[in-house]
GROMACS .gro file of C-alpha atoms in nm:
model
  108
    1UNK     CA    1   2.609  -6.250   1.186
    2UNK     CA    2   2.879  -5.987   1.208
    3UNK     CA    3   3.097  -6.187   1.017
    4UNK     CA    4   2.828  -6.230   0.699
    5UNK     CA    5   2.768  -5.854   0.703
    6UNK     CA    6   3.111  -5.784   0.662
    7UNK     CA    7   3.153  -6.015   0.427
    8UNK     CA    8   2.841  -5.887   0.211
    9UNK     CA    9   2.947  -5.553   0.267
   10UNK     CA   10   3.340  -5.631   0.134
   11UNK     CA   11   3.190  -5.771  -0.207
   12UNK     CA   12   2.941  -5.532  -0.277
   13UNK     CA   13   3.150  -5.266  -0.195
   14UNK     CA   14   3.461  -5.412  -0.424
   15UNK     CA   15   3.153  -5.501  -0.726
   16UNK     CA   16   3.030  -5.107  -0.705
   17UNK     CA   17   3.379  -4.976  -0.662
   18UNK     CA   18   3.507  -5.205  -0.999
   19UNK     CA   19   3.129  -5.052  -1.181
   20UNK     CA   20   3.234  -4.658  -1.059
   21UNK     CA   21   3.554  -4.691  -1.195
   22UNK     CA   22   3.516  -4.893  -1.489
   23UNK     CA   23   3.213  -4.616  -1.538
   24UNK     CA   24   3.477  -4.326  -1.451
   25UNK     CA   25   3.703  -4.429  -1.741
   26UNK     CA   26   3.435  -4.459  -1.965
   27UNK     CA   27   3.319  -4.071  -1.900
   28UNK     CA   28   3.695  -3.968  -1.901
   29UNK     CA   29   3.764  -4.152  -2.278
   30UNK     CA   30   3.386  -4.083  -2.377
   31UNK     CA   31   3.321  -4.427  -2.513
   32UNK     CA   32   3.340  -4.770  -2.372
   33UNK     CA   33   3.687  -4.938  -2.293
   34UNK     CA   34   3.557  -5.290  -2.397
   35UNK     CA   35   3.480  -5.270  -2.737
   36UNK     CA   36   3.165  -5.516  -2.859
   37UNK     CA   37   3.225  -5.719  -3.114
   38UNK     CA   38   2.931  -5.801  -3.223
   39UNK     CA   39   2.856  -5.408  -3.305
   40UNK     CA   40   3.238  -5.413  -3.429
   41UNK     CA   41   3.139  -5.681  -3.696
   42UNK     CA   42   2.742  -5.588  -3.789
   43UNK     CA   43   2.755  -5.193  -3.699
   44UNK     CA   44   2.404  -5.305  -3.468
   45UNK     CA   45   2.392  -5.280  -3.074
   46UNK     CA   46   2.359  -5.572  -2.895
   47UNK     CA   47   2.153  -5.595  -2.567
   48UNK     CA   48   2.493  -5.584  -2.371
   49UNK     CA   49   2.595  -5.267  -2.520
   50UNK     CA   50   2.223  -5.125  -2.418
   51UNK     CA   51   2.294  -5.239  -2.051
   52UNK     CA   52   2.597  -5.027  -2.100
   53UNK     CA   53   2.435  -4.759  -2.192
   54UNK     CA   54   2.200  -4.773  -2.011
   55UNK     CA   55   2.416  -4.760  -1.653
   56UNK     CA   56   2.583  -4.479  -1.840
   57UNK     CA   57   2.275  -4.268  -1.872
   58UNK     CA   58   2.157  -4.390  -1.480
   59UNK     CA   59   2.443  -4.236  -1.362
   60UNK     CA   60   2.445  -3.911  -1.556
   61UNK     CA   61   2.039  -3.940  -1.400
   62UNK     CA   62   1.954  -3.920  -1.768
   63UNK     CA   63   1.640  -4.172  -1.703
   64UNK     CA   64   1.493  -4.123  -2.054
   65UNK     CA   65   1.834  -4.243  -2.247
   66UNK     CA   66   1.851  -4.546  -2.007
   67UNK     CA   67   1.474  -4.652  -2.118
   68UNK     CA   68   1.555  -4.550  -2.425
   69UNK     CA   69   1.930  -4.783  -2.450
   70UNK     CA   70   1.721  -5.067  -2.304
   71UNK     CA   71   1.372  -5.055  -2.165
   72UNK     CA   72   1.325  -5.417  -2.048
   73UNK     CA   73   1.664  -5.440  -1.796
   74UNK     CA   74   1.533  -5.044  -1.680
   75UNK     CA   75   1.172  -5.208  -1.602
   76UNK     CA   76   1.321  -5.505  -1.454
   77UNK     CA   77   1.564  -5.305  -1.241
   78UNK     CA   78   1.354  -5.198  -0.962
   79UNK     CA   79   1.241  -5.579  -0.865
   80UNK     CA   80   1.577  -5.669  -0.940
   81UNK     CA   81   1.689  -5.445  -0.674
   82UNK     CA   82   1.447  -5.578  -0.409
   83UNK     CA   83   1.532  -5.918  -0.478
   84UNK     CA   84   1.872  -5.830  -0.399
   85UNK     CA   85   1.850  -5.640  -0.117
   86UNK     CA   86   1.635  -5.935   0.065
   87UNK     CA   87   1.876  -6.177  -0.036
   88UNK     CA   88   2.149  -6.005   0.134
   89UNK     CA   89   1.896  -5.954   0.453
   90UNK     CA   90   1.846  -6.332   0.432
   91UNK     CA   91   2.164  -6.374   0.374
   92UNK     CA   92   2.311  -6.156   0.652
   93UNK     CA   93   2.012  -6.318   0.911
   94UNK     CA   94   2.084  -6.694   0.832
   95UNK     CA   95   2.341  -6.748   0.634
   96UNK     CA   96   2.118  -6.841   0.357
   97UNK     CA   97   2.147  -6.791  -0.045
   98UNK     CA   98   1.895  -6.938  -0.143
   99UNK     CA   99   1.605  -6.750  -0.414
  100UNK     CA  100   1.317  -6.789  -0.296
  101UNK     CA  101   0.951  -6.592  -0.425
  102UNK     CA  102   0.886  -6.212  -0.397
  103UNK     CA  103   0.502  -6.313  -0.279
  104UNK     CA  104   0.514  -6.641  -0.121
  105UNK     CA  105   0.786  -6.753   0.149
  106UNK     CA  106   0.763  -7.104   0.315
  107UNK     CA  107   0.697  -7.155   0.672
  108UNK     CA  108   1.041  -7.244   0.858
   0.00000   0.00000   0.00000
């Protein structure tokens, strides 16, 4: 069990650390690193650029601009995040990685 938590704990940790900093250089140059191509070729935002935005304007706890960059990813964040965390519970408990249903969990 030890083992799982630090292993859950080592990822996460790396996959937040890699968003902070990729999010740090962003603030420092004040635009995105990764240019889009698809808003490089039509001048339109595509829903990846939103999602960018939208963490941008989480961070900066400007909660209007994220619904506003993308609304459906900022509704769906919330359940996204419970989902997550019981995974890793799960995960941590039994070794498990398996999805299973917000409402409904089988009998084991």
């Amino acid at each position: 069990m030890r083992k799982r938590l630090r292993t859950l704990c080592i990822k996460t940790g790396g996959l937040l650390g890699a968003g902070l900093f990729y999010a740090f250089i962003c603030i420092l140059a004040g635009r995105p690193l990764i240019p889009c191509l698809f808003h490089t070729v039509t001048g339109l935002y595509c829903p990846g650029c939103g999602v960018s935005r939208m963490c941008l304007s989480i961070l900066s706890l400007d909660f209007a601009s994220a619904f506003k960059a993308n609304a459906a990813v900022f509704l769906l964040l919330p359940p996204g995040l419970v989902m997550a965390l019981r995974m890793a519970v799960r995960y941590v408990r039994t070794g498990s990685t398996r999805l299973t249903c917000l409402l409904y969990t089988s009998p084991s």
